[in-house]
mmCIF file of C-alpha atoms in Angstrom:
data_model
loop_
_atom_site.group_PDB
_atom_site.id
_atom_site.type_symbol
_atom_site.label_atom_id
_atom_site.label_comp_id
_atom_site.label_asym_id
_atom_site.label_seq_id
_atom_site.Cartn_x
_atom_site.Cartn_y
_atom_site.Cartn_z
ATOM 1 C CA MET M 174 0.057 -0.094 -0.074
ATOM 2 C CA ALA M 175 2.618 2.212 1.070
ATOM 3 C CA LYS M 176 4.663 1.338 -2.126
ATOM 4 C CA GLN M 177 1.983 2.342 -4.379
ATOM 5 C CA THR M 178 1.222 5.632 -2.766
ATOM 6 C CA ALA M 179 5.050 6.411 -2.988
ATOM 7 C CA ARG M 180 4.940 5.692 -6.859
ATOM 8 C CA GLN M 181 1.793 7.746 -7.230
ATOM 9 C CA ARG M 182 3.666 10.668 -5.604
ATOM 10 C CA LEU M 183 6.656 10.132 -7.933
ATOM 11 C CA ARG M 184 4.703 10.071 -10.974
ATOM 12 C CA ASN M 185 6.573 12.565 -13.089
ATOM 13 C CA GLU M 186 5.033 13.669 -16.458
ATOM 14 C CA ILE M 187 7.141 15.582 -19.079
ATOM 15 C CA ASN M 188 5.552 18.502 -19.879
ATOM 16 C CA ALA M 189 3.998 18.389 -23.311
ATOM 17 C CA GLY M 190 3.169 21.987 -23.702
ATOM 18 C CA SER M 191 6.435 22.754 -25.752
ATOM 19 C CA MET M 192 5.556 19.688 -28.325
ATOM 20 C CA ALA M 193 3.694 21.968 -30.507
ATOM 21 C CA ASP M 194 6.626 24.588 -30.731
ATOM 22 C CA ILE M 195 9.062 21.980 -31.452
ATOM 23 C CA ALA M 196 6.552 20.441 -34.078
ATOM 24 C CA PHE M 197 6.301 23.954 -35.498
ATOM 25 C CA LEU M 198 9.873 24.496 -35.942
ATOM 26 C CA LEU M 199 10.263 21.261 -37.723
ATOM 27 C CA LEU M 200 7.308 21.912 -39.974
ATOM 28 C CA ILE M 201 9.192 25.512 -40.855
ATOM 29 C CA PHE M 202 12.337 23.903 -41.901
ATOM 30 C CA PHE M 203 10.276 21.322 -44.103
ATOM 31 C CA LEU M 204 8.468 23.844 -45.623
ATOM 32 C CA VAL M 205 11.434 26.090 -46.522
ATOM 33 C CA THR M 206 13.747 23.185 -47.874
ATOM 34 C CA THR M 207 10.830 21.383 -49.713
ATOM 35 C CA THR M 208 10.742 21.836 -53.526
ATOM 36 C CA ILE M 209 7.679 20.184 -55.206
ATOM 37 C CA VAL M 210 8.818 20.400 -58.607
ATOM 38 C CA GLU M 211 7.261 17.591 -60.898
ATOM 39 C CA ASP M 212 9.714 16.754 -63.848
ATOM 40 C CA LYS M 213 7.830 16.479 -66.828
ATOM 41 C CA GLY M 214 9.200 15.788 -70.481
ATOM 42 C CA LEU M 215 9.230 14.083 -73.616
ATOM 43 C CA LYS M 216 10.250 10.662 -72.953
ATOM 44 C CA VAL M 217 12.644 9.291 -75.606
ATOM 45 C CA ARG M 218 14.512 6.291 -76.210
ATOM 46 C CA LEU M 219 17.693 6.509 -77.660
ATOM 47 C CA PRO M 220 19.142 3.978 -80.207
ATOM 48 C CA PRO M 221 21.937 1.854 -78.799
ATOM 49 C CA TRP M 222 25.088 2.953 -79.832
ATOM 50 C CA THR M 223 27.046 1.168 -82.810
ATOM 51 C CA PRO M 224 30.169 2.629 -84.125
ATOM 52 C CA ASP M 225 29.105 3.132 -87.506
ATOM 53 C CA ALA M 226 25.583 3.737 -88.089
ATOM 54 C CA PRO M 227 24.022 1.153 -90.158
ATOM 55 C CA ILE M 228 21.989 2.562 -92.818
ATOM 56 C CA ALA M 229 18.503 1.154 -92.684
ATOM 57 C CA ASP M 230 17.358 -0.427 -95.764
ATOM 58 C CA VAL M 231 13.793 0.871 -96.336
ATOM 59 C CA SER M 232 12.247 1.992 -99.381
ATOM 60 C CA SER M 233 11.863 5.646 -99.700
ATOM 61 C CA ARG M 234 8.260 5.750 -99.507
ATOM 62 C CA ASN M 235 7.913 4.753 -96.178
ATOM 63 C CA VAL M 236 10.629 7.124 -94.908
ATOM 64 C CA PHE M 237 9.544 10.443 -93.511
ATOM 65 C CA THR M 238 12.561 12.601 -93.526
ATOM 66 C CA VAL M 239 12.489 15.665 -91.503
ATOM 67 C CA LEU M 240 15.555 17.792 -91.895
ATOM 68 C CA VAL M 241 15.978 21.105 -89.472
ATOM 69 C CA ASN M 242 18.602 23.308 -90.418
ATOM 70 C CA ALA M 243 20.637 26.103 -88.779
ATOM 71 C CA ASP M 244 18.188 28.700 -89.167
ATOM 72 C CA ASP M 245 15.451 26.618 -87.714
ATOM 73 C CA GLU M 246 13.797 25.715 -90.878
ATOM 74 C CA LEU M 247 11.947 22.431 -91.665
ATOM 75 C CA LEU M 248 12.496 20.594 -94.924
ATOM 76 C CA VAL M 249 10.009 17.401 -94.883
ATOM 77 C CA ARG M 250 10.349 15.087 -97.649
ATOM 78 C CA GLY M 251 11.900 17.642 -99.877
ATOM 79 C CA GLU M 252 9.751 20.551 -99.178
ATOM 80 C CA GLN M 253 9.898 23.290 -96.874
ATOM 81 C CA ILE M 254 6.851 23.673 -94.733
ATOM 82 C CA PRO M 255 5.752 25.181 -91.396
ATOM 83 C CA ILE M 256 6.027 23.735 -88.288
ATOM 84 C CA THR M 257 2.158 23.924 -87.868
ATOM 85 C CA ALA M 258 1.679 21.895 -90.739
ATOM 86 C CA LEU M 259 4.128 19.062 -89.797
ATOM 87 C CA LYS M 260 1.764 17.288 -87.136
ATOM 88 C CA ASP M 261 -0.863 16.714 -90.029
ATOM 89 C CA TYR M 262 1.457 15.973 -92.705
ATOM 90 C CA ALA M 263 3.153 13.164 -90.392
ATOM 91 C CA LYS M 264 -0.418 11.847 -89.475
ATOM 92 C CA GLU M 265 -1.399 11.578 -93.083
ATOM 93 C CA PHE M 266 1.750 9.768 -93.930
ATOM 94 C CA ILE M 267 1.878 7.373 -91.158
ATOM 95 C CA ALA M 268 -1.853 6.265 -91.938
ATOM 96 C CA ASN M 269 -2.359 7.078 -95.323
ATOM 97 C CA PRO M 270 -5.939 6.726 -95.393
ATOM 98 C CA LYS M 271 -6.002 7.303 -99.113
ATOM 99 C CA ARG M 272 -3.580 4.519 -100.033
ATOM 100 C CA LYS M 273 -1.338 7.059 -101.790
ATOM 101 C CA ALA M 274 1.453 5.606 -103.559
ATOM 102 C CA GLU M 275 3.949 7.832 -101.909
ATOM 103 C CA PHE M 276 3.119 7.462 -98.405
ATOM 104 C CA ALA M 277 3.775 4.990 -96.018
ATOM 105 C CA LYS M 278 2.771 1.424 -97.024
ATOM 106 C CA LYS M 279 1.462 0.354 -93.714
ATOM 107 C CA PRO M 280 1.848 2.214 -90.386
ATOM 108 C CA THR M 281 4.054 -0.413 -89.161
ATOM 109 C CA LYS M 282 6.547 0.264 -92.067
ATOM 110 C CA ALA M 283 6.663 3.993 -91.460
ATOM 111 C CA VAL M 284 9.941 5.087 -90.248
ATOM 112 C CA ILE M 285 10.527 9.071 -89.454
ATOM 113 C CA SER M 286 13.954 10.183 -89.813
ATOM 114 C CA LEU M 287 14.916 13.254 -87.882
ATOM 115 C CA GLN M 288 18.039 14.887 -88.867
ATOM 116 C CA ASN M 289 18.951 18.150 -87.346
ATOM 117 C CA ASP M 290 21.904 20.629 -87.845
ATOM 118 C CA ARG M 291 24.464 21.322 -84.837
ATOM 119 C CA SER M 292 23.441 24.755 -84.607
ATOM 120 C CA THR M 293 19.754 23.941 -84.629
ATOM 121 C CA SER M 294 18.314 25.446 -81.230
ATOM 122 C CA TYR M 295 17.043 23.140 -78.971
ATOM 123 C CA GLU M 296 13.819 24.851 -78.665
ATOM 124 C CA MET M 297 13.032 24.100 -82.379
ATOM 125 C CA TYR M 298 14.196 20.306 -81.841
ATOM 126 C CA VAL M 299 11.995 19.709 -78.825
ATOM 127 C CA ALA M 300 9.043 21.477 -80.963
ATOM 128 C CA VAL M 301 9.554 19.204 -83.858
ATOM 129 C CA TYR M 302 9.797 16.171 -81.701
ATOM 130 C CA ASN M 303 6.795 17.329 -79.972
ATOM 131 C CA GLU M 304 4.933 17.501 -82.991
ATOM 132 C CA LEU M 305 5.954 14.024 -84.368
ATOM 133 C CA LYS M 306 4.833 12.641 -80.974
ATOM 134 C CA ALA M 307 1.722 14.399 -80.907
ATOM 135 C CA ALA M 308 0.960 12.782 -84.508
ATOM 136 C CA TYR M 309 1.413 9.417 -83.038
ATOM 137 C CA ASN M 310 -0.370 10.180 -80.014
ATOM 138 C CA GLU M 311 -3.418 11.143 -82.083
ATOM 139 C CA LEU M 312 -3.082 8.042 -84.259
ATOM 140 C CA TRP M 313 -2.959 5.954 -81.182
ATOM 141 C CA ASN M 314 -6.046 7.806 -79.859
ATOM 142 C CA ASP M 315 -7.991 7.309 -82.899
ATOM 143 C CA LEU M 316 -7.122 3.555 -82.810
ATOM 144 C CA ALA M 317 -8.138 3.107 -79.023
ATOM 145 C CA GLN M 318 -11.399 5.158 -79.427
ATOM 146 C CA LEU M 319 -12.262 2.640 -82.533
ATOM 147 C CA ARG M 320 -10.892 -0.449 -80.508
ATOM 148 C CA TYR M 321 -11.881 -0.018 -77.096
ATOM 149 C CA GLY M 322 -14.081 3.055 -77.203
ATOM 150 C CA LYS M 323 -11.815 5.168 -74.606
ATOM 151 C CA PRO M 324 -8.732 7.437 -75.438
ATOM 152 C CA TYR M 325 -5.299 6.130 -75.376
ATOM 153 C CA SER M 326 -3.487 6.938 -72.118
ATOM 154 C CA GLU M 327 -0.393 5.848 -70.175
ATOM 155 C CA ASP M 328 -2.431 4.006 -67.574
ATOM 156 C CA MET M 329 -4.479 1.855 -69.597
ATOM 157 C CA PRO M 330 -4.019 -2.002 -69.602
ATOM 158 C CA LEU M 331 -0.731 -3.003 -70.680
ATOM 159 C CA ALA M 332 -2.009 -5.485 -73.432
ATOM 160 C CA MET M 333 -4.296 -2.687 -75.013
ATOM 161 C CA LYS M 334 -1.279 -0.265 -75.166
ATOM 162 C CA LYS M 335 0.779 -3.123 -76.540
ATOM 163 C CA ALA M 336 -1.684 -3.966 -79.132
ATOM 164 C CA ILE M 337 -1.946 -0.306 -80.260
ATOM 165 C CA ARG M 338 1.513 0.373 -80.178
ATOM 166 C CA SER M 339 2.312 -2.799 -82.372
ATOM 167 C CA GLU M 340 -0.321 -1.734 -84.963
ATOM 168 C CA ILE M 341 1.181 1.892 -85.147
ATOM 169 C CA PRO M 342 4.687 1.594 -83.764
ATOM 170 C CA LEU M 343 6.702 4.869 -83.111
ATOM 171 C CA VAL M 344 9.810 4.687 -85.022
ATOM 172 C CA ILE M 345 11.863 7.960 -84.977
ATOM 173 C CA SER M 346 15.522 7.331 -86.110
ATOM 174 C CA GLU M 347 17.654 10.310 -85.306
ATOM 175 C CA ALA M 348 20.788 10.225 -87.645
ATOM 176 C CA ASP M 349 23.959 12.357 -86.630
ATOM 177 C CA PRO M 350 23.558 15.809 -87.430
ATOM 178 C CA PHE M 351 25.105 17.480 -90.389
ATOM 179 C CA GLN M 352 27.748 20.062 -89.994
ATOM 180 C CA ALA M 353 26.804 23.554 -91.214
ATOM 181 C CA GLU M 354 28.389 23.838 -94.356
ATOM 182 C CA ASN M 355 30.627 27.076 -94.538
ATOM 183 C CA MET F 231 -32.120 37.495 -22.000
ATOM 184 C CA ALA F 232 -32.191 33.856 -22.462
ATOM 185 C CA PHE F 233 -29.200 34.145 -24.680
ATOM 186 C CA THR F 234 -27.033 35.780 -22.132
ATOM 187 C CA LYS F 235 -27.759 33.221 -19.499
ATOM 188 C CA LYS F 236 -26.616 30.439 -22.190
ATOM 189 C CA ARG F 237 -23.524 32.040 -22.769
ATOM 190 C CA GLY F 238 -22.633 32.719 -19.212
ATOM 191 C CA ASN F 239 -22.391 29.176 -18.455
ATOM 192 C CA THR F 240 -19.916 27.945 -21.125
ATOM 193 C CA SER F 241 -16.399 28.931 -21.542
ATOM 194 C CA PRO F 242 -15.590 30.644 -24.711
ATOM 195 C CA GLU F 243 -12.063 29.046 -25.282
ATOM 196 C CA VAL F 244 -11.441 26.657 -28.192
ATOM 197 C CA SER F 245 -9.713 23.848 -27.123
ATOM 198 C CA THR F 246 -5.708 23.887 -28.379
ATOM 199 C CA ALA F 247 -5.062 20.389 -27.161
ATOM 200 C CA SER F 248 -5.381 18.972 -30.760
ATOM 201 C CA LEU F 249 -3.003 21.650 -32.191
ATOM 202 C CA PRO F 250 0.205 19.442 -31.826
ATOM 203 C CA ASP F 251 -1.583 16.613 -33.680
ATOM 204 C CA ILE F 252 -2.581 18.727 -36.627
ATOM 205 C CA ILE F 253 0.833 20.267 -36.469
ATOM 206 C CA PHE F 254 2.526 16.857 -36.549
ATOM 207 C CA MET F 255 0.212 15.715 -39.342
ATOM 208 C CA LEU F 256 1.448 18.673 -41.483
ATOM 209 C CA LEU F 257 5.016 17.863 -40.647
ATOM 210 C CA PHE F 258 4.902 14.129 -41.634
ATOM 211 C CA PHE F 259 3.186 15.379 -44.822
ATOM 212 C CA PHE F 260 5.964 17.841 -45.756
ATOM 213 C CA MET F 261 8.736 15.232 -44.617
ATOM 214 C CA VAL F 262 7.294 12.660 -46.793
ATOM 215 C CA VAL F 263 6.981 14.890 -49.934
ATOM 216 C CA THR F 264 10.258 16.649 -49.268
ATOM 217 C CA VAL F 265 13.059 16.023 -51.634
ATOM 218 C CA LEU F 266 16.174 17.836 -50.493
ATOM 219 C CA ARG F 267 17.633 19.835 -53.304
ATOM 220 C CA ASP F 268 21.142 18.232 -53.885
ATOM 221 C CA ALA F 269 22.452 20.394 -56.947
ATOM 222 C CA GLU F 270 22.764 24.200 -56.861
ATOM 223 C CA LEU F 271 21.959 25.319 -60.505
ATOM 224 C CA LYS F 272 24.984 26.866 -61.942
ATOM 225 C CA VAL F 273 23.636 27.517 -65.396
ATOM 226 C CA LYS F 274 20.591 29.005 -66.691
ATOM 227 C CA VAL F 275 17.781 26.615 -67.529
ATOM 228 C CA ASN F 276 14.667 27.735 -69.134
ATOM 229 C CA THR F 277 13.299 24.736 -70.670
ATOM 230 C CA PRO F 278 11.293 24.848 -73.820
ATOM 231 C CA GLN F 279 7.410 24.401 -73.877
ATOM 232 C CA ALA F 280 5.819 21.119 -75.578
ATOM 233 C CA THR F 281 2.536 19.494 -75.301
ATOM 234 C CA GLU F 282 3.154 15.873 -75.248
ATOM 235 C CA LEU F 283 4.482 15.382 -71.770
ATOM 236 C CA THR F 284 4.757 12.453 -69.473
ATOM 237 C CA LYS F 285 5.287 12.553 -66.003
ATOM 238 C CA LEU F 286 8.587 11.249 -64.512
ATOM 239 C CA GLU F 287 7.350 8.824 -62.091
ATOM 240 C CA GLU F 288 10.004 8.028 -59.357
ATOM 241 C CA LYS F 289 12.714 10.428 -58.418
ATOM 242 C CA SER F 290 15.287 7.941 -56.993
ATOM 243 C CA LEU F 291 15.490 6.418 -60.715
ATOM 244 C CA VAL F 292 16.161 9.811 -62.413
ATOM 245 C CA ASN F 293 19.306 11.662 -62.649
ATOM 246 C CA TYR F 294 19.637 15.036 -63.934
ATOM 247 C CA LEU F 295 21.910 16.562 -66.749
ATOM 248 C CA TYR F 296 21.875 20.458 -66.956
ATOM 249 C CA ILE F 297 23.063 22.214 -70.181
ATOM 250 C CA GLY F 298 22.866 25.974 -70.406
ATOM 251 C CA ARG F 299 24.666 29.015 -70.270
ATOM 252 C CA PRO F 300 26.756 29.601 -66.970
ATOM 253 C CA LEU F 301 25.010 32.104 -64.598
ATOM 254 C CA GLU F 302 26.239 35.733 -64.459
ATOM 255 C CA ARG F 303 28.736 35.033 -61.695
ATOM 256 C CA TYR F 304 30.499 32.451 -63.116
ATOM 257 C CA HIS F 305 31.062 34.123 -66.217
ATOM 258 C CA SER F 306 34.650 35.331 -65.727
ATOM 259 C CA LEU F 307 35.553 31.546 -64.721
ATOM 260 C CA TYR F 308 33.693 29.770 -67.290
ATOM 261 C CA GLY F 309 32.561 32.111 -69.886
ATOM 262 C CA THR F 310 29.298 32.393 -71.584
ATOM 263 C CA LYS F 311 29.218 29.200 -73.854
ATOM 264 C CA PRO F 312 26.672 26.686 -72.857
ATOM 265 C CA ARG F 313 27.862 24.114 -70.414
ATOM 266 C CA LEU F 314 27.052 20.780 -69.094
ATOM 267 C CA GLN F 315 26.651 20.745 -65.486
ATOM 268 C CA LEU F 316 26.295 17.358 -63.583
ATOM 269 C CA GLY F 317 25.720 17.152 -59.793
ATOM 270 C CA ASP F 318 26.762 20.426 -58.676
ATOM 271 C CA LYS F 319 29.556 21.320 -60.720
ATOM 272 C CA PHE F 320 30.369 22.194 -64.477
ATOM 273 C CA SER F 321 31.628 19.003 -66.273
ATOM 274 C CA SER F 322 32.562 17.948 -69.443
ATOM 275 C CA VAL F 323 30.971 15.288 -71.788
ATOM 276 C CA LYS F 324 33.531 12.817 -70.674
ATOM 277 C CA ASP F 325 32.536 12.940 -66.881
ATOM 278 C CA ILE F 326 28.978 11.413 -68.012
ATOM 279 C CA PRO F 327 29.853 7.604 -67.852
ATOM 280 C CA LEU F 328 31.191 8.187 -64.176
ATOM 281 C CA PHE F 329 28.201 10.287 -63.281
ATOM 282 C CA LEU F 330 25.784 7.737 -64.421
ATOM 283 C CA GLU F 331 27.794 5.047 -62.483
ATOM 284 C CA LYS F 332 27.772 7.058 -59.426
ATOM 285 C CA HIS F 333 23.876 7.052 -59.617
ATOM 286 C CA LYS F 334 23.597 3.736 -60.712
ATOM 287 C CA ILE F 335 25.190 2.526 -57.139
ATOM 288 C CA LYS F 336 22.480 3.720 -55.393
ATOM 289 C CA VAL F 337 19.605 2.034 -57.332
ATOM 290 C CA PRO F 338 18.815 -1.500 -56.754
ATOM 291 C CA GLU F 339 20.264 -3.767 -59.301
ATOM 292 C CA ASN F 340 16.935 -5.164 -60.364
ATOM 293 C CA ARG F 341 15.863 -1.681 -61.164
ATOM 294 C CA HIS F 342 18.833 -0.706 -63.404
ATOM 295 C CA GLY F 343 16.956 -0.744 -66.467
ATOM 296 C CA GLN F 344 14.659 1.893 -65.529
ATOM 297 C CA ILE F 345 16.983 4.461 -64.877
ATOM 298 C CA THR F 346 16.003 7.706 -66.850
ATOM 299 C CA SER F 347 18.331 10.489 -67.530
ATOM 300 C CA SER F 348 16.372 13.731 -67.309
ATOM 301 C CA LEU F 349 17.958 16.499 -69.825
ATOM 302 C CA ARG F 350 17.293 19.956 -68.653
ATOM 303 C CA VAL F 351 18.414 22.208 -71.388
ATOM 304 C CA ASP F 352 17.897 25.693 -72.008
ATOM 305 C CA GLY F 353 15.753 26.241 -75.201
ATOM 306 C CA GLU F 354 18.565 28.767 -76.572
ATOM 307 C CA VAL F 355 21.356 26.136 -76.367
ATOM 308 C CA THR F 356 22.136 24.846 -79.974
ATOM 309 C CA MET F 357 21.926 20.892 -80.720
ATOM 310 C CA GLY F 358 25.792 20.645 -80.998
ATOM 311 C CA VAL F 359 26.109 20.159 -77.085
ATOM 312 C CA VAL F 360 23.184 18.223 -76.720
ATOM 313 C CA GLN F 361 24.092 15.942 -79.326
ATOM 314 C CA ASP F 362 27.208 15.209 -78.006
ATOM 315 C CA VAL F 363 25.607 14.576 -74.573
ATOM 316 C CA LYS F 364 23.230 12.208 -76.366
ATOM 317 C CA THR F 365 26.073 10.346 -78.038
ATOM 318 C CA GLU F 366 27.901 9.851 -74.908
ATOM 319 C CA LEU F 367 24.701 8.514 -73.246
ATOM 320 C CA ARG F 368 24.414 6.118 -75.907
ATOM 321 C CA LYS F 369 27.695 5.231 -75.777
ATOM 322 C CA SER F 370 27.118 4.297 -71.889
ATOM 323 C CA ASN F 371 24.123 2.465 -72.590
ATOM 324 C CA GLN F 372 21.893 4.785 -70.865
ATOM 325 C CA LEU F 373 18.977 4.970 -73.434
ATOM 326 C CA LYS F 374 15.769 5.875 -71.472
ATOM 327 C CA VAL F 375 15.869 9.829 -71.606
ATOM 328 C CA ASN F 376 13.529 12.546 -70.989
ATOM 329 C CA TYR F 377 13.715 16.077 -72.668
ATOM 330 C CA SER F 378 12.545 18.097 -69.700
ATOM 331 C CA ALA F 379 9.824 20.447 -71.029
ATOM 332 C CA LYS F 380 7.021 22.811 -69.553
ATOM 333 C CA LYS F 381 3.451 22.674 -70.273
ATOM 334 C CA ARG F 382 2.322 24.586 -73.186
ATOM 335 C CA ALA F 383 -1.166 26.149 -72.542
ATOM 336 C CA ASP F 384 -3.304 26.069 -75.895
#
């Protein structure tokens, strides 16, 4: 009995009143140091390195050559076009709905060859890449809408994604840039 | 009169006993989302705009390569030509394999294939520098690359 009363008397509690202050301090520290930057960008898969670049043997009707020169001008299949027209041109080339003889035989055969100058601005390069990717994204979207009744997205089932991407594979080959001739 | 009587009985103080708990919750939230910046930017990077963006999923699987013109205070030392920054120092293209290897060590071996290199490049930089970096990445078999860009509103 006596023991218990002694313990009761000795019961010492830590004053928790300053807990909030400590937590506040830590909170402010993390608030200041935190950077909620989400990194977004164009996902690209580079081709594996080979010492001498193999020249792909594809007939010219299936190749969509895009050249970007040092002045950020576009030359697509031999003609100069503005960047705003690139997406629709690429889409028509890949899908070839009217079965034109000069466009890709099948979407699976289509190859996009992108070549730039060493003096091309990075901004232009990204813009061109973006347009080409947009063309593919729109084609995938159309196909997904047709097949599954919903738009193509990154988080759709893997099998569906694979099916769509095997039907219209994204092939963008990047040749080494040409030097500005001067 | 009935109102005053009621008010007289209750104490007007709000209990602050749950304040620490709320603060702790906030604290834990910030502790979880926080990523301590390890690299101080020494080059000016203003990434271009694009529409077809994908989000980078896991931060621990990403290494960053910055390319841009050195900031004003480094002009006397490093000039004004676009430079590559790896980690927190100016580097040359030759340092890329070591940089990638150093990052690889921190990643479990079964996830080595998922490592992405994020290129944060200033829009005004010419492709020459970028091309050299890309070639070096290909040589080091680091093929998953992300061209960092901002969302374009349209």
